[in-house]
Structures are given as C-alpha cells and as structure tokens.
Tab-separated table of C-alpha atoms and ligand atoms in Angstrom:
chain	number	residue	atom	x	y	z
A	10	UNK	CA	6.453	-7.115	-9.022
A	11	UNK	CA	8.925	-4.187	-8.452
A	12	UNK	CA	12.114	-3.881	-10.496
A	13	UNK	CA	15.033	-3.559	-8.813
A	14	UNK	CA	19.013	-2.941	-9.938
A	15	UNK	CA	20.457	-5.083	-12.908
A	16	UNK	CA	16.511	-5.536	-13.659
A	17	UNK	CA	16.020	-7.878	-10.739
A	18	UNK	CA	12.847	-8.823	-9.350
A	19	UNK	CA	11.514	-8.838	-6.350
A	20	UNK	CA	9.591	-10.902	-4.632
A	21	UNK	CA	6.817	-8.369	-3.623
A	22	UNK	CA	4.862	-5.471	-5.075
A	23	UNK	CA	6.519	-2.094	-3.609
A	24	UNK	CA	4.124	-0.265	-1.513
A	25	UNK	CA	2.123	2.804	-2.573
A	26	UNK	CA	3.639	6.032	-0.956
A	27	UNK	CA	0.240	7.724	0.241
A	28	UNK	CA	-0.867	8.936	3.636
A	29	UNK	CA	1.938	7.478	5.812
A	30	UNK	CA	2.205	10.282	8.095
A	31	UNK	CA	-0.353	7.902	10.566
A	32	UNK	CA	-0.316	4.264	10.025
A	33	UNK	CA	-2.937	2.433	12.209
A	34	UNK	CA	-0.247	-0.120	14.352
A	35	UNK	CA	2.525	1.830	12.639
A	36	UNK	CA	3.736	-1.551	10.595
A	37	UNK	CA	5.130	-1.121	7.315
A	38	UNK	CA	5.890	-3.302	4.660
A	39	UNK	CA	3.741	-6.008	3.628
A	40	UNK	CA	4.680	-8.110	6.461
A	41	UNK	CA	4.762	-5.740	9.088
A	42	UNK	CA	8.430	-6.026	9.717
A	43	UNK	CA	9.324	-2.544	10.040
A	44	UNK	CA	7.993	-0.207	12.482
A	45	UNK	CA	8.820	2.933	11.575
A	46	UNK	CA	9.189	5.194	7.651
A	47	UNK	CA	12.612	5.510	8.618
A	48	UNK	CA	13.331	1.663	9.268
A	49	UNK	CA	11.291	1.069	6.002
A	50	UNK	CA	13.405	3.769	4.128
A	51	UNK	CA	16.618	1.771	4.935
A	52	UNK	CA	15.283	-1.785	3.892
A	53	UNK	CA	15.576	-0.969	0.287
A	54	UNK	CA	18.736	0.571	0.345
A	55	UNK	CA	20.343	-2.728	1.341
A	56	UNK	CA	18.402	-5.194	0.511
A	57	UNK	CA	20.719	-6.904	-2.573
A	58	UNK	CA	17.381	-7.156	-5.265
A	59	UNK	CA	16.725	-3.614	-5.010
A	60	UNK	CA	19.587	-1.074	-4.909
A	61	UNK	CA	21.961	-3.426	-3.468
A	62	UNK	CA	23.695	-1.082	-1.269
A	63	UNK	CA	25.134	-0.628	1.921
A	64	UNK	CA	24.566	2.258	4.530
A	65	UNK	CA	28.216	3.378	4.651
A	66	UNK	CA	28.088	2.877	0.473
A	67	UNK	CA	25.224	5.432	0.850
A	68	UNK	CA	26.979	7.616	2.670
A	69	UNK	CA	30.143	7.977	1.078
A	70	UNK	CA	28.198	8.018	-2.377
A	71	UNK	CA	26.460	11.718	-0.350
A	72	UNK	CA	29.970	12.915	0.716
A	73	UNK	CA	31.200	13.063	-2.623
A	74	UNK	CA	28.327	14.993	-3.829
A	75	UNK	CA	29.164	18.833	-2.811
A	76	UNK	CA	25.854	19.960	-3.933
A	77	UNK	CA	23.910	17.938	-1.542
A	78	UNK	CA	25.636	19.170	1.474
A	79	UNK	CA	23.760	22.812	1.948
A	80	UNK	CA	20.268	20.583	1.503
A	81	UNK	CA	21.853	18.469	4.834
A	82	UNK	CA	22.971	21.720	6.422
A	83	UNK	CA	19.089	23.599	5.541
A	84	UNK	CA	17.508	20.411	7.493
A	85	UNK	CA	19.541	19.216	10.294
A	86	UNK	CA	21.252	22.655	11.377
A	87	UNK	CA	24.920	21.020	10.136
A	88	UNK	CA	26.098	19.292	6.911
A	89	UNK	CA	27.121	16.143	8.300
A	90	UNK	CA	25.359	13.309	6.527
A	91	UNK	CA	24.456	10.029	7.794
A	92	UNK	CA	22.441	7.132	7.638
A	93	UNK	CA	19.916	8.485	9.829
A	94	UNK	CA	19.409	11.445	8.570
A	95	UNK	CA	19.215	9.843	5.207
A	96	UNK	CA	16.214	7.667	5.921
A	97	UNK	CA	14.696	10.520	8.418
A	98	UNK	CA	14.578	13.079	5.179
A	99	UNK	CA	13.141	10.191	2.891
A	100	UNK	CA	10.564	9.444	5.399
A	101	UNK	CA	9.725	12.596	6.143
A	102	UNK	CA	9.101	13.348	2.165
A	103	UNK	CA	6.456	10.483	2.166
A	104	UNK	CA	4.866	11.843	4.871
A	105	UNK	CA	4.059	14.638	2.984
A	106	UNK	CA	2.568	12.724	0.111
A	107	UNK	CA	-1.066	12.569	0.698
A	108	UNK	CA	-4.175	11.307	-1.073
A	109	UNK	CA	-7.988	12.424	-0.437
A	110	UNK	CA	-10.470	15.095	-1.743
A	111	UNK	CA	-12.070	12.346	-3.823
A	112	UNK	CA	-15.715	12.342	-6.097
A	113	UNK	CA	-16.521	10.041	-2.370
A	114	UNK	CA	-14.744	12.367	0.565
A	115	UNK	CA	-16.377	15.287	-1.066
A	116	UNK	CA	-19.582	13.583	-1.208
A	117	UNK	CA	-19.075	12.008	2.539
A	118	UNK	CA	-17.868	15.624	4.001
A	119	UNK	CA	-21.109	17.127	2.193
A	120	UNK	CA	-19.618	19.700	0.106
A	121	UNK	CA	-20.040	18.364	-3.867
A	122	UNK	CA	-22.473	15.267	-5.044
A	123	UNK	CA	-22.600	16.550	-8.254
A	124	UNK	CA	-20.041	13.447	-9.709
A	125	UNK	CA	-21.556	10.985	-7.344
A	126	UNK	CA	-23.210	8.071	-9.454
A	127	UNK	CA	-26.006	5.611	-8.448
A	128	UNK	CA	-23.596	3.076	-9.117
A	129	UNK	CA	-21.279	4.839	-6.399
A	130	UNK	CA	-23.609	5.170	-3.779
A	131	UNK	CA	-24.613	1.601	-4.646
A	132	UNK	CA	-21.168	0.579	-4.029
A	133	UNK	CA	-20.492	2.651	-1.136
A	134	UNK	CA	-24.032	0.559	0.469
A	135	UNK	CA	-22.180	-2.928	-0.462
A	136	UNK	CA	-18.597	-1.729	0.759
A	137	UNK	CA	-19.660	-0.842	4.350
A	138	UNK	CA	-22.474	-3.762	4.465
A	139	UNK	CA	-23.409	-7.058	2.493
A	140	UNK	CA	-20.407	-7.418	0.960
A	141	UNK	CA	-18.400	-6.687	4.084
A	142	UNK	CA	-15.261	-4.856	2.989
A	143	UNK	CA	-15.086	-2.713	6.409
A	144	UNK	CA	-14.092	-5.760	8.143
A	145	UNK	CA	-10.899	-5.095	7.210
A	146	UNK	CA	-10.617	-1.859	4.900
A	147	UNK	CA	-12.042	0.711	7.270
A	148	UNK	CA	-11.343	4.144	8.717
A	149	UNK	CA	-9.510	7.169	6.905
A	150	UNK	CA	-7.298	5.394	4.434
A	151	UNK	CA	-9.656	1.849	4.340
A	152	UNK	CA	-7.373	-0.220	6.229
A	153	UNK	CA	-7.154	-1.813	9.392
A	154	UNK	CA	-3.431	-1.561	9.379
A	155	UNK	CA	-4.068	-5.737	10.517
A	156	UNK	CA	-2.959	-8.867	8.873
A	157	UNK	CA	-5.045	-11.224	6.979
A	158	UNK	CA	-5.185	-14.325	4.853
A	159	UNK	CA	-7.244	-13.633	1.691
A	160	UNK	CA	-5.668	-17.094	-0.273
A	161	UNK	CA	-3.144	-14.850	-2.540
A	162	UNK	CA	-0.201	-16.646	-2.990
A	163	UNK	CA	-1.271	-19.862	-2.163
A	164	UNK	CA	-0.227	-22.566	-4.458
A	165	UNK	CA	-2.493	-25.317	-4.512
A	166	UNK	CA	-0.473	-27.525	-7.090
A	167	UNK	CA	2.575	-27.537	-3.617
A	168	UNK	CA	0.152	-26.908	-1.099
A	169	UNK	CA	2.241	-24.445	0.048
A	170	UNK	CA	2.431	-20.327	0.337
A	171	UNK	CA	4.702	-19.235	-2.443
A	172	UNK	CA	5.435	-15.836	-0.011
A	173	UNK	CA	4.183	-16.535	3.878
A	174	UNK	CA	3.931	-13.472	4.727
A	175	UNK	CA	3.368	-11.903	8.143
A	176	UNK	CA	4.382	-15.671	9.451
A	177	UNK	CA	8.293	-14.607	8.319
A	178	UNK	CA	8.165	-11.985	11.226
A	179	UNK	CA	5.913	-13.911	13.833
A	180	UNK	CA	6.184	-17.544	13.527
A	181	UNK	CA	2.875	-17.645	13.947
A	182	UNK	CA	0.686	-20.232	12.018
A	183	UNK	CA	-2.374	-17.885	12.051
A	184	UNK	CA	0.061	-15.903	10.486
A	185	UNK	CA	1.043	-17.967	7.483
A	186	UNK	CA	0.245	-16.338	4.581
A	187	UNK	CA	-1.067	-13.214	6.071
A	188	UNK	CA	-0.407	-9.711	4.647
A	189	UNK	CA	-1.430	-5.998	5.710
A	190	UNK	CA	-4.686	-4.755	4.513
A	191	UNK	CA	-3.460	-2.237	1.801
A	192	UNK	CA	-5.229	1.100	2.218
A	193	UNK	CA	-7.518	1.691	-0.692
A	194	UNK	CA	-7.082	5.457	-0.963
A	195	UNK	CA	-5.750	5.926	-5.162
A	196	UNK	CA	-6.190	2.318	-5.261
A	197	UNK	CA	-7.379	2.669	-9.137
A	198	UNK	CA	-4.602	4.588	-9.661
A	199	UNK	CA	-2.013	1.976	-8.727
A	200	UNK	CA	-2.503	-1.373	-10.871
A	201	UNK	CA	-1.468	-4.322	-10.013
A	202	UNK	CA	-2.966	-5.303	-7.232
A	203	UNK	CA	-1.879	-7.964	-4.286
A	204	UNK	CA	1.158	-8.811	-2.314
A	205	UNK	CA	3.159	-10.129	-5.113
A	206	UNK	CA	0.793	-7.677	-8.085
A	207	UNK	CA	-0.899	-10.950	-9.204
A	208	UNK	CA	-4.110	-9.778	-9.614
A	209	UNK	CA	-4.587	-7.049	-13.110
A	210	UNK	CA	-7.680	-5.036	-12.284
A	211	UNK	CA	-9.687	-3.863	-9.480
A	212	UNK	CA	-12.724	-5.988	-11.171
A	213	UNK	CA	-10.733	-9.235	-10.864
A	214	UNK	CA	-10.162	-8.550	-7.102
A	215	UNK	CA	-13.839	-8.121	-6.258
A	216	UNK	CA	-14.642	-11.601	-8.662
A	217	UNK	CA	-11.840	-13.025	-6.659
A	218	UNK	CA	-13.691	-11.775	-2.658
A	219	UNK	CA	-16.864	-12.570	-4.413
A	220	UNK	CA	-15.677	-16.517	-4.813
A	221	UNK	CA	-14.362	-16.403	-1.355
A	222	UNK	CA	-11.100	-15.794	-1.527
A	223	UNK	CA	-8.424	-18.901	-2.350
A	224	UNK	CA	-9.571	-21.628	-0.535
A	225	UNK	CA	-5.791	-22.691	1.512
A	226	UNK	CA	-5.807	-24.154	5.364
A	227	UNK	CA	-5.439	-20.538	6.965
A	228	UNK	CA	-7.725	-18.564	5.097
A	229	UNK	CA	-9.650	-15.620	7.302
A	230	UNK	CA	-13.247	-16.554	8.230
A	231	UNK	CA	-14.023	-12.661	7.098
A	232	UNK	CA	-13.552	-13.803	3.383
A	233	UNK	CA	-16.190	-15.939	2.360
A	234	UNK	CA	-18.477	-16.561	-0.733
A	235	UNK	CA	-20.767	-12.957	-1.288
A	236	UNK	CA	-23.027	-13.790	-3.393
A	237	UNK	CA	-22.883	-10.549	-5.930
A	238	UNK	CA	-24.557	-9.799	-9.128
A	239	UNK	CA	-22.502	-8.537	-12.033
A	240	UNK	CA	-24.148	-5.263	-11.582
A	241	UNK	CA	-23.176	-5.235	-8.023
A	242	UNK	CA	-19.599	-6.386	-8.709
A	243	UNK	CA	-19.120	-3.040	-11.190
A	244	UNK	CA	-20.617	-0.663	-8.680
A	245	UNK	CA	-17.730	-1.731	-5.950
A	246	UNK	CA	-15.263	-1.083	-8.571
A	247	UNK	CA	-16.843	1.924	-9.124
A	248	UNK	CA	-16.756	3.528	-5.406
A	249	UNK	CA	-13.119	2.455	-5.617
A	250	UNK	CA	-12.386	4.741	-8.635
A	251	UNK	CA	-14.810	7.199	-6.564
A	252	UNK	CA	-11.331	6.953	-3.817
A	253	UNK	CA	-9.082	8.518	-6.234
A	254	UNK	CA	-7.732	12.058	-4.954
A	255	UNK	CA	-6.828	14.959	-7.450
A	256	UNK	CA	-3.346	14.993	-6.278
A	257	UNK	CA	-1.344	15.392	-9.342
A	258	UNK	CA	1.299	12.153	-9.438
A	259	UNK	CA	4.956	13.875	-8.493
A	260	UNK	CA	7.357	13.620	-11.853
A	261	UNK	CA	10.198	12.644	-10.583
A	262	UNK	CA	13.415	15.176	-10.635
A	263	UNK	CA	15.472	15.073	-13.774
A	264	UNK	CA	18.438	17.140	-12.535
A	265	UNK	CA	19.996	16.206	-8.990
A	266	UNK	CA	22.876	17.985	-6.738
A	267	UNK	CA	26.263	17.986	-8.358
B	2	LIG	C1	-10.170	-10.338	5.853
B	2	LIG	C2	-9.876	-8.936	5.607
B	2	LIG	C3	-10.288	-8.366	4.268
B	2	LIG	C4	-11.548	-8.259	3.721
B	2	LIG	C5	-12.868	-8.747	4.312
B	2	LIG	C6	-11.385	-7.590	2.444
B	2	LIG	N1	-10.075	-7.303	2.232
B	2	LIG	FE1	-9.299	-6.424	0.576
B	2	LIG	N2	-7.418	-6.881	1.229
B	2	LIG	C7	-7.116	-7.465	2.439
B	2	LIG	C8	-5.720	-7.851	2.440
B	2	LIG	C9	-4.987	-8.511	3.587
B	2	LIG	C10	-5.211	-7.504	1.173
B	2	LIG	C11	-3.791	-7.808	0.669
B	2	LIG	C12	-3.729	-9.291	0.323
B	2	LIG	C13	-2.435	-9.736	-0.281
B	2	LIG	O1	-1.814	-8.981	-1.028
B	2	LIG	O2	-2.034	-10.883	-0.006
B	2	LIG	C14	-6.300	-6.876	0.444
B	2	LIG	C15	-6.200	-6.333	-0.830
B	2	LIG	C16	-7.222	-5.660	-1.477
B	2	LIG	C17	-7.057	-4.917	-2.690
B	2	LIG	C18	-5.748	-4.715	-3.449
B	2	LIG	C19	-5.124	-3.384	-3.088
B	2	LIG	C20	-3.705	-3.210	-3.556
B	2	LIG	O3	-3.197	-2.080	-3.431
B	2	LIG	O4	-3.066	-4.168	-4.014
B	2	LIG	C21	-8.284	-4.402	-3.019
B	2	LIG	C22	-8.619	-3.549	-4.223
B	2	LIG	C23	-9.210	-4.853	-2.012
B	2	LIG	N3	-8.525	-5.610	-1.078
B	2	LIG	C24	-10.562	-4.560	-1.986
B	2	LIG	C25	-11.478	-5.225	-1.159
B	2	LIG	C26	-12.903	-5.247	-1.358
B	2	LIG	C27	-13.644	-4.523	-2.469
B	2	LIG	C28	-13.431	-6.033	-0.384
B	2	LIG	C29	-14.859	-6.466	-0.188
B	2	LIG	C30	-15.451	-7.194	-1.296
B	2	LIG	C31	-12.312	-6.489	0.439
B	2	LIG	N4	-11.156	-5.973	-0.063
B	2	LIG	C32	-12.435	-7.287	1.570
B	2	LIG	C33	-7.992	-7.679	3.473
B	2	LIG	C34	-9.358	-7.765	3.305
C-alpha cells in the first residue's frame, strides 16, 4: 500500500510510472477512472490520504516559489502557473519514463541471446500458450489495458470485495471487483504486487494463477486452474525478470527551486 501525508495509507498500491506515453484504452488508475496523465496527475494532489491538497493550495504554494517561475516561463512561453499546466508538466515527465531493452526484447528483436536461459525461453513458451497469460497481458507493455476479476481482494470470511474496483466507476456487476491488467514491463523490479500490494513475490502470483485465481461469484473465466509443475512455475518467474529494462531508476532531486 502507498504512504501518503501524516503516514496515511491508502487504499491501493500506487501505479508504476513506465511507458505511459500510449496506454491501450487510455484508462489510468486501477479502476480506470481517469482518462488522461493529466487527470491522473491531479487525483493525488487532492485526494485527502495522499498529499491532501487543493488545486488553488497548489498553486499559491508555486507562486511563492520565485525560482520555479523561469521553469513555467521555459515551457509554456509565459510564467503564469496553473493547475493545468501543473498536471500537463507532471504528465508529460512520465511520459518520458520508459522501460524496454530487456535480456527478452533483445532476444525477441534478434540482436543479443547471449543472457537468454532455457528456463526463459521455457517461460516465454508457457506465457504466450498453456498457461495463457496473453489473454490478458499482451502487446508492447503485456497488458490489455482491460479490466478483469482475478479473486484479489475478495474476502471470503464477508463474502464481499474489500476494494470493488472498476464496479466504483461503472456500476457494472461484471465489473465488481475488476482491476486493469498491470503492464508487466520492470514488473520484478516493483514488489508488491496486486491492486492493494497483497501479494510479496512474483512466485506467489504465478502459485496464486496456477490455483485459479480466488474463487468469488465474478471471477473471469480466463483464470482457471493451470496445471504447472514447480519447474514450470520458476521458468514464468523467470521470463518476468527476463522483462526488466536497463533503465537506471531516477534518484529523486535533493535540491528544488527557491
Ligand atoms: C483474466 C486476465 C488475466 C490473466 C489470464 C492473467 N492476468 Fe495477470 N493480472 C491481471 C489483472 C487484472 C491483474 C491485477 C489484479 C489486481 O490487482 O486485482 C494482474 C496482475 C498480475 C501481476 C502483478 C503485477 C503488478 O504490478 O502488481 C503479475 C505479475 C501477473 N498478473 C502475471 C500474470 C501471469 C504470469 C499470468 C499467467 C499465469 C497472468 N498474469 C494471467 C489479469 C490477468
């Protein structure tokens, strides 16, 4: 779960920032509710368990920072600063944040198979066939930018969805407890894994698909019991790891505008 101000937490795992510049469906947020970076760069702003702000708060906190005012003027041709062009510059930085170049896109591209294990290519075979991952991680970044119930969150004990996800937006009951398929580009780089960071390893999510998912009234008929040997377990977990890009992590600035 993300920390927010005062040490608050939130309900939800924040989402990686990789490879937004295209979004299949161009939903963000676990549930879909926001359609654009720039809509999604203003939810956390205000929203009271994370920096518990407000957009003119924002603002004003900008104007009485002289040294950010040239960076306003450099990008939008005058100084002023607003909301907008708040949210438009954060966006536009996580556009630029990118993952690929991986042990498995330089394999797939045909360039270096020199780090490319058995247990990859084994992986790789299961990914994209028995084990049926494509159904809904697929494409470029492994998602299908859709919404599907894979049981997290469910609570059995209340028979009820502790979180129901996409349902909050649609009101949908094919909805209920529905949440975006998460690209899996870095996805070893970035544990916990889920909606709400339930699950601790990448291992423990493919034992979890392998059961079939949490059994709960909506669950998708593409998650169902796979059948895997140990041995074929390890080898998805490996073409995973195989996804991670040599993009150095960004270290965050220490000194900002006075
Ligand atoms: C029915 C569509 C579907 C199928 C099939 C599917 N996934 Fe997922 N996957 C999802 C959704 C949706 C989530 C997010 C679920 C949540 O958080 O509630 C997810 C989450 C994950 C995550 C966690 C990523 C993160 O950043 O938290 C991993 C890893 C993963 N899936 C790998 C796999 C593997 C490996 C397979 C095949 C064994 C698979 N998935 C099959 C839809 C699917």
């Amino acid at each position: 779960m993300s920390t927010g101000i005062r040490g608050q937490k939130g309900t939800r795992k924040a989402n990686p920032i990789v490879n937004l510049a295209w979004v299949p469906g161009n939903r963000f947020f676990w549930d879909g509710r926001a359609s654009s970076l720039e809509e999604q760069a203003l939810g956390p702003i205000t929203n009271p368990i994370e920096m518990g702000h407000t957009a003119e708060g924002v603002v004003a906190a900008l104007e009485a920072i002289p040294g950010y005012r040239p960076y306003f003027a450099e990008a939008f041709g005058d100084d002023r600063i607003t909301i907008e062009r708040v949210t438009r510059a954060i966006a536009d930085y996580e556009r630029t944040r990118l993952a690929g170049n991986s042990v498995w896109d330089r394999w797939r591209r045909g360039v270096d198979e020199r780090q490319v294990t058995d247990q990859i290519r084994l992986g790789t075979k299961l990914f994209f066939g028995r084990a049926a991952c494509n159904q809904c991680h697929l494409g470029q970044d492994l998602t299908d930018g859709q919404f599907h119930n894979t049981g997290i969150g469910w609570d059995a004990a209340a028979g009820r969805f502790a979180d129901e996800g996409r349902a909050v937006v649609t009101a949908r009951d094919a909805d209920r407890g529905a949440f975006k398929t998460p690209s899996l580009r870095d996805v070893a780089r970035h544990a916990p894994y889920m909606h709400d960071g339930s699950i601790a390893t990448l291992r423990e999510v493919v034992e979890l698909y392998n059961r079939g998912g949490t059994p709960n009234p909506f669950l998708s008929a593409k998650v169902f019991p796979l059948g895997l040997t140990d041995e074929e377990i390890d080898a998805l977990v490996a073409f995973m790891e195989a996804l991670s890009s040599d993009v150095p992590f960004e270290t965050p600035p220490t000194r900002f505008p006075q």
